[in-house]
mmCIF file of C-alpha atoms and ligand atoms in Angstrom:
data_model
loop_
_atom_site.group_PDB
_atom_site.id
_atom_site.type_symbol
_atom_site.label_atom_id
_atom_site.label_comp_id
_atom_site.label_asym_id
_atom_site.label_seq_id
_atom_site.Cartn_x
_atom_site.Cartn_y
_atom_site.Cartn_z
ATOM 1 C CA MET A 1 39.871 2.148 -35.330
ATOM 2 C CA ASN A 2 42.898 3.978 -33.936
ATOM 3 C CA ASN A 3 46.060 2.146 -32.953
ATOM 4 C CA PRO A 4 46.174 1.264 -29.247
ATOM 5 C CA LEU A 5 47.793 4.081 -27.290
ATOM 6 C CA PRO A 6 51.346 3.207 -26.217
ATOM 7 C CA PRO A 7 52.676 3.613 -22.648
ATOM 8 C CA ASN A 8 53.015 7.251 -21.598
ATOM 9 C CA ALA A 9 50.468 8.466 -24.133
ATOM 10 C CA THR A 10 48.201 11.171 -22.705
ATOM 11 C CA ILE A 11 44.446 11.119 -22.288
ATOM 12 C CA GLY A 12 42.795 14.516 -22.022
ATOM 13 C CA ILE A 13 39.828 14.613 -19.630
ATOM 14 C CA LEU A 14 37.231 17.401 -19.666
ATOM 15 C CA GLY A 15 36.064 17.955 -16.083
ATOM 16 C CA GLY A 16 38.070 17.664 -12.893
ATOM 17 C CA GLY A 17 35.581 16.235 -10.376
ATOM 18 C CA GLN A 18 35.673 12.840 -8.680
ATOM 19 C CA LEU A 19 34.832 10.977 -11.902
ATOM 20 C CA GLY A 20 37.774 12.626 -13.676
ATOM 21 C CA ARG A 21 39.918 11.809 -10.661
ATOM 22 C CA MET A 22 39.064 8.106 -10.709
ATOM 23 C CA LEU A 23 39.576 8.017 -14.501
ATOM 24 C CA ALA A 24 43.026 9.567 -14.007
ATOM 25 C CA VAL A 25 43.922 6.970 -11.342
ATOM 26 C CA ALA A 26 42.832 4.146 -13.684
ATOM 27 C CA ALA A 27 44.863 5.626 -16.554
ATOM 28 C CA SER A 28 47.891 5.926 -14.305
ATOM 29 C CA ARG A 29 47.637 2.230 -13.319
ATOM 30 C CA LEU A 30 47.767 1.405 -17.038
ATOM 31 C CA GLY A 31 50.914 3.485 -17.558
ATOM 32 C CA LEU A 32 49.055 6.312 -19.304
ATOM 33 C CA LYS A 33 49.183 10.020 -18.500
ATOM 34 C CA THR A 34 46.263 12.395 -18.033
ATOM 35 C CA HIS A 35 45.686 16.086 -18.601
ATOM 36 C CA ILE A 36 42.590 17.600 -16.958
ATOM 37 C CA PHE A 37 40.715 20.612 -18.395
ATOM 38 C CA GLU A 38 38.574 22.261 -15.721
ATOM 39 C CA PRO A 39 37.296 25.818 -15.249
ATOM 40 C CA GLY A 40 36.988 25.534 -11.431
ATOM 41 C CA GLU A 41 39.899 26.062 -9.048
ATOM 42 C CA ILE A 42 41.439 23.098 -7.173
ATOM 43 C CA PRO A 43 39.768 20.242 -9.054
ATOM 44 C CA PRO A 44 39.814 16.900 -7.163
ATOM 45 C CA ALA A 45 41.212 15.251 -10.323
ATOM 46 C CA GLY A 46 44.108 17.709 -10.391
ATOM 47 C CA GLN A 47 45.713 16.005 -7.375
ATOM 48 C CA VAL A 48 46.273 12.775 -9.318
ATOM 49 C CA ALA A 49 46.695 13.937 -12.942
ATOM 50 C CA ASP A 50 49.910 14.735 -14.771
ATOM 51 C CA LYS A 51 48.715 18.129 -15.890
ATOM 52 C CA VAL A 52 45.809 20.506 -15.263
ATOM 53 C CA THR A 53 44.566 23.387 -17.389
ATOM 54 C CA THR A 54 42.383 25.815 -15.447
ATOM 55 C CA ALA A 55 40.387 27.769 -18.025
ATOM 56 C CA PRO A 56 36.781 28.389 -19.075
ATOM 57 C CA TYR A 57 35.210 26.441 -21.954
ATOM 58 C CA ASP A 58 35.136 29.565 -24.128
ATOM 59 C CA ASP A 59 38.920 30.021 -23.982
ATOM 60 C CA HIS A 60 39.772 29.048 -27.540
ATOM 61 C CA PHE A 61 43.504 29.340 -26.958
ATOM 62 C CA ALA A 62 43.494 27.139 -23.812
ATOM 63 C CA LEU A 63 41.298 24.523 -25.522
ATOM 64 C CA THR A 64 43.640 24.415 -28.523
ATOM 65 C CA ALA A 65 46.763 24.069 -26.360
ATOM 66 C CA PHE A 66 45.049 21.349 -24.286
ATOM 67 C CA ALA A 67 44.017 19.361 -27.368
ATOM 68 C CA MET A 68 47.498 19.646 -28.915
ATOM 69 C CA SER A 69 49.073 18.272 -25.720
ATOM 70 C CA VAL A 70 47.017 15.029 -25.599
ATOM 71 C CA ASP A 71 46.465 11.955 -27.792
ATOM 72 C CA VAL A 72 42.710 11.467 -27.268
ATOM 73 C CA ILE A 73 40.038 13.406 -25.392
ATOM 74 C CA THR A 74 37.265 12.123 -23.167
ATOM 75 C CA PHE A 75 35.028 13.691 -20.498
ATOM 76 C CA GLU A 76 33.429 13.146 -17.123
ATOM 77 C CA PHE A 77 30.234 15.156 -17.730
ATOM 78 C CA GLU A 78 27.785 15.535 -20.589
ATOM 79 C CA ASN A 79 27.112 19.262 -20.726
ATOM 80 C CA ILE A 80 30.168 20.257 -22.719
ATOM 81 C CA PRO A 81 29.509 23.435 -24.696
ATOM 82 C CA THR A 82 29.183 22.783 -28.437
ATOM 83 C CA HIS A 83 31.742 25.412 -29.470
ATOM 84 C CA ALA A 84 34.349 23.816 -27.169
ATOM 85 C CA LEU A 85 33.704 20.466 -28.860
ATOM 86 C CA ASP A 86 34.122 22.119 -32.275
ATOM 87 C CA VAL A 87 37.584 23.332 -31.297
ATOM 88 C CA LEU A 88 38.668 20.043 -29.682
ATOM 89 C CA GLU A 89 37.311 17.699 -32.347
ATOM 90 C CA ALA A 90 39.193 19.553 -35.072
ATOM 91 C CA ILE A 91 42.468 18.621 -33.346
ATOM 92 C CA ARG A 92 42.038 15.230 -31.614
ATOM 93 C CA PRO A 93 39.440 12.417 -31.438
ATOM 94 C CA VAL A 94 36.796 13.003 -28.746
ATOM 95 C CA MET A 95 35.252 9.817 -27.285
ATOM 96 C CA PRO A 96 32.384 9.061 -26.692
ATOM 97 C CA ASN A 97 31.203 10.802 -29.851
ATOM 98 C CA ARG A 98 29.119 13.891 -30.374
ATOM 99 C CA ARG A 99 25.903 12.016 -31.141
ATOM 100 C CA ALA A 100 26.076 10.306 -27.747
ATOM 101 C CA LEU A 101 26.501 13.692 -26.085
ATOM 102 C CA ALA A 102 23.729 15.375 -28.067
ATOM 103 C CA THR A 103 21.348 12.469 -27.391
ATOM 104 C CA SER A 104 21.827 12.525 -23.649
ATOM 105 C CA GLN A 105 21.947 16.314 -23.221
ATOM 106 C CA ASP A 106 18.292 16.741 -24.096
ATOM 107 C CA ARG A 107 15.566 14.634 -22.494
ATOM 108 C CA VAL A 108 13.288 14.801 -25.557
ATOM 109 C CA THR A 109 16.029 13.854 -28.050
ATOM 110 C CA GLU A 110 16.976 11.040 -25.669
ATOM 111 C CA LYS A 111 13.437 9.669 -25.448
ATOM 112 C CA GLU A 112 12.939 9.914 -29.225
ATOM 113 C CA PHE A 113 16.182 7.981 -29.717
ATOM 114 C CA LEU A 114 15.257 5.277 -27.166
ATOM 115 C CA THR A 115 11.749 4.770 -28.521
ATOM 116 C CA SER A 116 13.149 4.578 -32.087
ATOM 117 C CA LEU A 117 15.119 1.528 -30.866
ATOM 118 C CA GLY A 118 11.930 -0.078 -29.545
ATOM 119 C CA LEU A 119 12.946 0.558 -25.921
ATOM 120 C CA GLN A 120 10.396 1.696 -23.374
ATOM 121 C CA CYS A 121 10.417 5.148 -21.704
ATOM 122 C CA ALA A 122 7.827 6.864 -19.517
ATOM 123 C CA PRO A 123 4.988 8.442 -21.545
ATOM 124 C CA TYR A 124 6.125 11.989 -22.332
ATOM 125 C CA ALA A 125 5.238 15.262 -24.015
ATOM 126 C CA ASN A 126 7.470 18.107 -25.143
ATOM 127 C CA ILE A 127 6.748 21.601 -23.760
ATOM 128 C CA GLU A 128 7.994 24.804 -25.371
ATOM 129 C CA THR A 129 4.885 27.013 -25.238
ATOM 130 C CA SER A 130 1.935 27.424 -22.867
ATOM 131 C CA GLU A 131 -0.242 25.645 -25.484
ATOM 132 C CA ASP A 132 2.203 22.714 -25.318
ATOM 133 C CA LEU A 133 1.850 22.711 -21.531
ATOM 134 C CA THR A 134 -1.949 22.490 -21.693
ATOM 135 C CA ALA A 135 -1.767 19.709 -24.308
ATOM 136 C CA ALA A 136 0.872 17.841 -22.288
ATOM 137 C CA VAL A 137 -1.172 17.927 -19.080
ATOM 138 C CA GLU A 138 -4.180 16.688 -21.048
ATOM 139 C CA LYS A 139 -2.179 13.848 -22.604
ATOM 140 C CA ILE A 140 -0.083 12.731 -19.619
ATOM 141 C CA GLY A 141 -2.281 13.800 -16.680
ATOM 142 C CA ALA A 142 -1.162 13.739 -13.035
ATOM 143 C CA PRO A 143 0.707 12.485 -11.135
ATOM 144 C CA SER A 144 3.514 13.337 -13.502
ATOM 145 C CA ILE A 145 6.929 14.958 -13.432
ATOM 146 C CA LEU A 146 7.896 18.154 -15.188
ATOM 147 C CA LYS A 147 11.614 18.166 -16.049
ATOM 148 C CA THR A 148 13.783 20.711 -17.820
ATOM 149 C CA ARG A 149 14.936 19.249 -21.144
ATOM 150 C CA ARG A 150 18.551 20.173 -20.447
ATOM 151 C CA PHE A 151 20.956 20.568 -17.509
ATOM 152 C CA GLY A 152 19.026 18.520 -14.938
ATOM 153 C CA TYR A 153 20.977 16.350 -12.514
ATOM 154 C CA ASP A 154 20.492 14.693 -9.124
ATOM 155 C CA GLY A 155 16.767 15.486 -9.264
ATOM 156 C CA LYS A 156 17.383 19.226 -9.917
ATOM 157 C CA GLY A 157 15.287 21.014 -12.553
ATOM 158 C CA GLN A 158 12.220 18.907 -11.743
ATOM 159 C CA SER A 159 8.786 19.432 -10.300
ATOM 160 C CA ARG A 160 6.168 16.816 -9.401
ATOM 161 C CA LEU A 161 2.670 17.580 -10.620
ATOM 162 C CA LYS A 162 -0.114 16.269 -8.417
ATOM 163 C CA PRO A 163 -3.738 16.426 -9.547
ATOM 164 C CA ASP A 164 -4.161 19.746 -7.660
ATOM 165 C CA THR A 165 -0.853 21.354 -8.783
ATOM 166 C CA ASN A 166 -1.091 24.415 -11.003
ATOM 167 C CA PRO A 167 1.027 23.411 -14.043
ATOM 168 C CA THR A 168 1.526 27.027 -15.124
ATOM 169 C CA SER A 169 3.216 27.996 -11.875
ATOM 170 C CA ALA A 170 5.211 24.741 -11.770
ATOM 171 C CA TRP A 171 6.556 25.570 -15.233
ATOM 172 C CA ALA A 172 7.240 29.184 -14.175
ATOM 173 C CA ASP A 173 9.251 27.848 -11.198
ATOM 174 C CA LEU A 174 11.441 26.024 -13.727
ATOM 175 C CA GLY A 175 11.960 29.326 -15.580
ATOM 176 C CA ASN A 176 9.527 28.524 -18.436
ATOM 177 C CA THR A 177 12.440 26.812 -20.166
ATOM 178 C CA PRO A 178 11.777 23.953 -22.613
ATOM 179 C CA CYS A 179 10.589 20.995 -20.557
ATOM 180 C CA VAL A 180 9.281 17.486 -20.857
ATOM 181 C CA LEU A 181 6.272 16.205 -18.920
ATOM 182 C CA GLU A 182 6.727 12.570 -17.948
ATOM 183 C CA GLY A 183 4.076 10.184 -16.732
ATOM 184 C CA PHE A 184 4.765 9.043 -13.168
ATOM 185 C CA ILE A 185 6.019 5.444 -13.146
ATOM 186 C CA ASP A 186 4.896 3.379 -10.187
ATOM 187 C CA PHE A 187 8.139 1.421 -9.998
ATOM 188 C CA THR A 188 9.149 -1.073 -7.332
ATOM 189 C CA HIS A 189 12.806 -0.100 -7.558
ATOM 190 C CA GLU A 190 15.474 1.484 -9.745
ATOM 191 C CA ILE A 191 18.430 -0.242 -11.355
ATOM 192 C CA SER A 192 21.238 0.755 -13.680
ATOM 193 C CA VAL A 193 23.520 -1.002 -16.109
ATOM 194 C CA ILE A 194 27.020 0.226 -16.814
ATOM 195 C CA GLY A 195 28.099 -0.887 -20.282
ATOM 196 C CA ALA A 196 31.235 -0.366 -22.335
ATOM 197 C CA ARG A 197 32.059 -0.508 -26.041
ATOM 198 C CA SER A 198 35.536 -0.631 -27.521
ATOM 199 C CA GLN A 199 36.822 0.920 -30.722
ATOM 200 C CA SER A 200 36.504 -2.467 -32.461
ATOM 201 C CA GLY A 201 32.824 -2.728 -31.433
ATOM 202 C CA GLU A 202 33.258 -5.209 -28.579
ATOM 203 C CA VAL A 203 30.468 -4.695 -25.978
ATOM 204 C CA VAL A 204 30.712 -5.642 -22.300
ATOM 205 C CA CYS A 205 28.180 -4.852 -19.571
ATOM 206 C CA PHE A 206 28.500 -5.062 -15.800
ATOM 207 C CA ASP A 207 25.678 -6.686 -13.832
ATOM 208 C CA PRO A 208 22.729 -4.395 -13.053
ATOM 209 C CA GLY A 209 22.938 -2.636 -9.675
ATOM 210 C CA GLU A 210 19.938 -1.620 -7.576
ATOM 211 C CA ASN A 211 19.901 2.080 -6.703
ATOM 212 C CA VAL A 212 18.383 3.889 -3.740
ATOM 213 C CA HIS A 213 18.235 7.696 -3.725
ATOM 214 C CA ARG A 214 18.059 9.989 -0.708
ATOM 215 C CA ASP A 215 17.198 13.692 -1.061
ATOM 216 C CA GLY A 216 17.491 13.301 -4.854
ATOM 217 C CA ILE A 217 21.093 12.017 -4.633
ATOM 218 C CA LEU A 218 22.218 8.422 -5.131
ATOM 219 C CA HIS A 219 22.603 6.848 -1.681
ATOM 220 C CA THR A 220 23.380 3.169 -2.317
ATOM 221 C CA THR A 221 23.919 0.750 -5.193
ATOM 222 C CA THR A 222 23.517 -2.929 -4.280
ATOM 223 C CA LEU A 223 24.555 -6.025 -6.221
ATOM 224 C CA PRO A 224 22.848 -8.220 -7.124
ATOM 225 C CA ALA A 225 19.768 -6.158 -7.995
ATOM 226 C CA ARG A 226 16.334 -7.656 -7.396
ATOM 227 C CA MET A 227 15.095 -8.693 -10.823
ATOM 228 C CA SER A 228 14.153 -11.784 -12.787
ATOM 229 C CA LYS A 229 16.657 -13.483 -15.103
ATOM 230 C CA SER A 230 14.719 -12.221 -18.124
ATOM 231 C CA GLN A 231 14.664 -8.640 -16.820
ATOM 232 C CA HIS A 232 18.393 -8.917 -16.186
ATOM 233 C CA MET A 233 18.963 -10.004 -19.792
ATOM 234 C CA ASP A 234 16.586 -7.361 -21.163
ATOM 235 C CA ALA A 235 18.486 -4.622 -19.307
ATOM 236 C CA ILE A 236 21.818 -5.836 -20.695
ATOM 237 C CA LEU A 237 20.416 -6.184 -24.233
ATOM 238 C CA ALA A 238 18.933 -2.672 -24.103
ATOM 239 C CA THR A 239 22.301 -1.268 -23.025
ATOM 240 C CA GLY A 240 24.107 -3.128 -25.823
ATOM 241 C CA LYS A 241 21.592 -1.861 -28.364
ATOM 242 C CA ILE A 242 22.136 1.749 -27.252
ATOM 243 C CA LEU A 243 25.936 1.376 -27.357
ATOM 244 C CA ASN A 244 25.881 -0.144 -30.857
ATOM 245 C CA GLU A 245 23.378 2.308 -32.287
ATOM 246 C CA LEU A 246 25.446 5.284 -31.069
ATOM 247 C CA ASP A 247 28.679 3.683 -32.387
ATOM 248 C CA TYR A 248 29.809 4.435 -28.869
ATOM 249 C CA VAL A 249 33.348 4.206 -27.497
ATOM 250 C CA GLY A 250 33.726 4.198 -23.707
ATOM 251 C CA VAL A 251 31.493 3.572 -20.701
ATOM 252 C CA LEU A 252 27.803 4.485 -20.584
ATOM 253 C CA GLY A 253 25.270 4.302 -17.729
ATOM 254 C CA VAL A 254 21.615 3.394 -18.334
ATOM 255 C CA GLU A 255 19.079 3.954 -15.535
ATOM 256 C CA PHE A 256 15.891 1.874 -15.489
ATOM 257 C CA PHE A 257 12.685 1.800 -13.450
ATOM 258 C CA VAL A 258 11.631 -1.760 -12.634
ATOM 259 C CA THR A 259 7.914 -2.592 -12.463
ATOM 260 C CA PRO A 260 6.520 -6.125 -12.080
ATOM 261 C CA HIS A 261 6.050 -6.447 -15.848
ATOM 262 C CA SER A 262 8.372 -3.951 -17.484
ATOM 263 C CA LEU A 263 11.698 -2.209 -17.598
ATOM 264 C CA ILE A 264 11.413 1.475 -18.359
ATOM 265 C CA ILE A 265 14.460 3.553 -19.195
ATOM 266 C CA ASN A 266 14.741 6.743 -17.142
ATOM 267 C CA GLU A 267 17.888 8.174 -18.700
ATOM 268 C CA ILE A 268 21.304 7.466 -20.158
ATOM 269 C CA ALA A 269 24.610 9.042 -19.143
ATOM 270 C CA PRO A 270 27.470 9.040 -21.687
ATOM 271 C CA ARG A 271 30.192 8.598 -19.076
ATOM 272 C CA VAL A 272 31.306 6.656 -16.051
ATOM 273 C CA HIS A 273 28.511 6.763 -13.508
ATOM 274 C CA ASN A 274 28.120 6.997 -9.733
ATOM 275 C CA SER A 275 26.035 3.799 -9.788
ATOM 276 C CA GLY A 276 29.065 1.994 -11.289
ATOM 277 C CA HIS A 277 31.456 2.754 -8.422
ATOM 278 C CA TRP A 278 30.779 -0.700 -6.918
ATOM 279 C CA THR A 279 32.829 -2.208 -9.783
ATOM 280 C CA GLN A 280 36.018 -0.915 -8.102
ATOM 281 C CA ASN A 281 35.722 -3.654 -5.478
ATOM 282 C CA GLY A 282 33.247 -6.069 -7.100
ATOM 283 C CA CYS A 283 35.159 -6.753 -10.342
ATOM 284 C CA VAL A 284 38.760 -7.221 -11.417
ATOM 285 C CA ILE A 285 38.416 -4.484 -14.027
ATOM 286 C CA ASP A 286 36.248 -1.569 -12.918
ATOM 287 C CA GLN A 287 34.243 0.973 -14.922
ATOM 288 C CA PHE A 288 37.089 3.521 -14.875
ATOM 289 C CA GLU A 289 39.668 1.110 -16.283
ATOM 290 C CA GLN A 290 37.085 -0.130 -18.795
ATOM 291 C CA HIS A 291 36.532 3.444 -20.017
ATOM 292 C CA ILE A 292 40.244 4.179 -20.280
ATOM 293 C CA ARG A 293 40.833 0.896 -22.153
ATOM 294 C CA ALA A 294 38.056 1.801 -24.605
ATOM 295 C CA VAL A 295 39.240 5.329 -25.392
ATOM 296 C CA ALA A 296 42.869 4.127 -25.534
ATOM 297 C CA GLY A 297 41.914 1.590 -28.220
ATOM 298 C CA TRP A 298 42.712 -1.391 -25.990
ATOM 299 C CA PRO A 299 40.642 -4.584 -25.534
ATOM 300 C CA LEU A 300 38.046 -4.438 -22.742
ATOM 301 C CA GLY A 301 38.001 -6.504 -19.554
ATOM 302 C CA ASP A 302 35.241 -9.136 -19.309
ATOM 303 C CA GLY A 303 33.194 -7.203 -16.706
ATOM 304 C CA LYS A 304 32.576 -10.281 -14.568
ATOM 305 C CA ARG A 305 31.512 -9.626 -10.972
ATOM 306 C CA HIS A 306 33.312 -11.682 -8.319
ATOM 307 C CA SER A 307 31.440 -10.377 -5.254
ATOM 308 C CA ASN A 308 28.169 -9.125 -3.944
ATOM 309 C CA VAL A 309 28.672 -5.535 -2.899
ATOM 310 C CA THR A 310 26.923 -2.407 -1.642
ATOM 311 C CA MET A 311 28.260 1.015 -2.584
ATOM 312 C CA THR A 312 27.295 3.862 -0.226
ATOM 313 C CA ASN A 313 28.001 7.494 -1.075
ATOM 314 C CA LEU A 314 29.548 9.646 1.643
ATOM 315 C CA ILE A 315 27.731 12.969 1.420
ATOM 316 C CA GLY A 316 28.842 16.094 3.327
ATOM 317 C CA ASP A 317 29.996 15.343 6.862
ATOM 318 C CA GLU A 318 29.329 11.577 6.479
ATOM 319 C CA VAL A 319 32.941 11.564 5.378
ATOM 320 C CA ASN A 320 33.836 12.088 9.045
ATOM 321 C CA ASP A 321 32.848 8.437 9.704
ATOM 322 C CA VAL A 322 35.955 7.283 7.869
ATOM 323 C CA ALA A 323 37.798 6.294 11.058
ATOM 324 C CA THR A 324 35.048 3.760 11.873
ATOM 325 C CA LEU A 325 34.500 2.634 8.280
ATOM 326 C CA SER A 326 38.182 1.950 7.766
ATOM 327 C CA LYS A 327 38.153 -0.653 10.572
ATOM 328 C CA ASP A 328 35.849 -2.896 8.510
ATOM 329 C CA ALA A 329 38.007 -5.304 6.471
ATOM 330 C CA ALA A 330 35.142 -5.819 3.987
ATOM 331 C CA VAL A 331 34.989 -2.119 3.115
ATOM 332 C CA GLY A 332 36.900 -0.462 0.276
ATOM 333 C CA LEU A 333 37.266 3.280 0.932
ATOM 334 C CA HIS A 334 37.333 5.821 -1.885
ATOM 335 C CA LEU A 335 37.782 9.474 -0.923
ATOM 336 C CA TYR A 336 37.903 12.366 -3.362
ATOM 337 C CA GLY A 337 40.342 14.718 -1.620
ATOM 338 C CA LYS A 338 37.804 17.561 -1.352
ATOM 339 C CA ALA A 339 38.753 19.941 1.448
ATOM 340 C CA ASP A 340 35.313 21.306 2.200
ATOM 341 C CA ALA A 341 32.628 18.824 3.414
ATOM 342 C CA LYS A 342 29.659 21.017 2.382
ATOM 343 C CA ALA A 343 26.127 19.663 2.884
ATOM 344 C CA GLY A 344 24.994 17.660 -0.156
ATOM 345 C CA ARG A 345 28.517 17.395 -1.583
ATOM 346 C CA LYS A 346 29.793 13.983 -2.691
ATOM 347 C CA MET A 347 32.971 13.512 -0.619
ATOM 348 C CA GLY A 348 33.680 9.827 -1.223
ATOM 349 C CA HIS A 349 32.079 6.394 -1.219
ATOM 350 C CA VAL A 350 32.556 2.988 0.339
ATOM 351 C CA ASN A 351 32.127 -0.423 -1.257
ATOM 352 C CA LYS A 352 31.241 -3.113 1.236
ATOM 353 C CA ILE A 353 31.698 -6.696 0.082
ATOM 354 C CA THR A 354 28.805 -8.795 1.370
ATOM 355 C CA GLY A 355 29.742 -12.203 -0.049
ATOM 356 C CA PRO A 356 30.886 -14.069 -3.144
ATOM 357 C CA ALA A 357 28.858 -13.489 -6.335
HETATM 358 P P1 LIG B 401 16.195 11.960 -12.981
HETATM 359 O O1 LIG B 401 16.914 13.244 -12.689
HETATM 360 O O2 LIG B 401 15.413 11.996 -14.249
HETATM 361 O O3 LIG B 401 17.120 10.784 -12.897
HETATM 362 O O4 LIG B 401 15.143 11.747 -11.790
HETATM 363 C C1 LIG B 401 15.534 11.684 -10.443
HETATM 364 C C2 LIG B 401 14.676 10.675 -9.688
HETATM 365 O O5 LIG B 401 13.284 11.078 -9.720
HETATM 366 C C3 LIG B 401 14.697 9.281 -10.282
HETATM 367 O O6 LIG B 401 15.809 8.546 -9.827
HETATM 368 C C4 LIG B 401 13.367 8.719 -9.770
HETATM 369 O O7 LIG B 401 13.490 8.293 -8.424
HETATM 370 C C5 LIG B 401 12.444 9.921 -9.829
HETATM 371 N N1 LIG B 401 11.743 9.950 -11.129
HETATM 372 C C6 LIG B 401 12.193 10.537 -12.255
HETATM 373 N N2 LIG B 401 11.339 10.365 -13.283
HETATM 374 C C7 LIG B 401 10.313 9.636 -12.803
HETATM 375 C C8 LIG B 401 9.104 9.104 -13.381
HETATM 376 N N3 LIG B 401 8.770 9.334 -14.661
HETATM 377 N N4 LIG B 401 8.284 8.390 -12.577
HETATM 378 C C9 LIG B 401 8.595 8.164 -11.274
HETATM 379 N N5 LIG B 401 9.708 8.643 -10.674
HETATM 380 C C10 LIG B 401 10.572 9.365 -11.415
#
């Protein structure tokens, strides 16, 4: 374990989107500095960080200078190029670790890892060749979902196979890249658990939230989620198991499908997660502070929820409703400072308190 970072130490954050921004705000509240590394111009996190490096992930010199200027490195997204990690890791600790990144970057590696822990995933088959595709369709059948193994997010890189869909053309539409075919789960609803693990191995999970998606993007997260006490405990235990097995440091999101008799893991995200934004107004210590505490080598907060809450994402021009939303005393507003309210773009979110927990 590293020594706890002292005041004014600097946390390097890879990625300058809204997650990086909220991590930087949390670090600042704890008296820590942040340095953002982001290839894109005008990153939302840049407005609130102490320093920004604008450079691509193959700029060896910029990566080296960035790493030398910080005390620890963390990230807001999982698709960090391997060679960039090689450069960074040689200079400063990167948390969460490489195994957590590698496991979550590839849907097949992820499912193999989860099933090796005795956790349940959708039935699946790996597809790299047209023979694999035929065998997968035979094994899994339809309805099912064809997903690219890597780089999928917000429902992108996916195709639903119905009994009359031609699998060959569905795979061609995904570029014939390595894919996984997943059995379709007839779930009643989706939930997620946001868990954290400290450098000393302390594990703390927030209560499960119930997620509703719209057009493939998270729309709301509501607490408490509809689930039995045993399902609640199973979801927390599964998250703890994953955190321990990966020797994880930081915050991790685990998405589950809930059916009447089972909890099936959809995917894990080795970072703070959109479905954890409710913690900003539902808990004393939110997911962003929890993550910063973990990577800074500090003790974690207890994760207790004081309120029932619904988080709603503000997508595109929904951000224009802010004048009305801000009149509601039960609503916490969180805006990302993005100038351009493009359709489908996450512009902010609101957390509405609906009662005591
Ligand atoms: P993903 O990108 O894997 O999180 O999938 C996006 C959304 O598609 C999920 O939130 C589910 O609503 C749906 N979905 C994904 N996989 C399955 C599955 N195996 N069965 C049923 N629905 C799924």
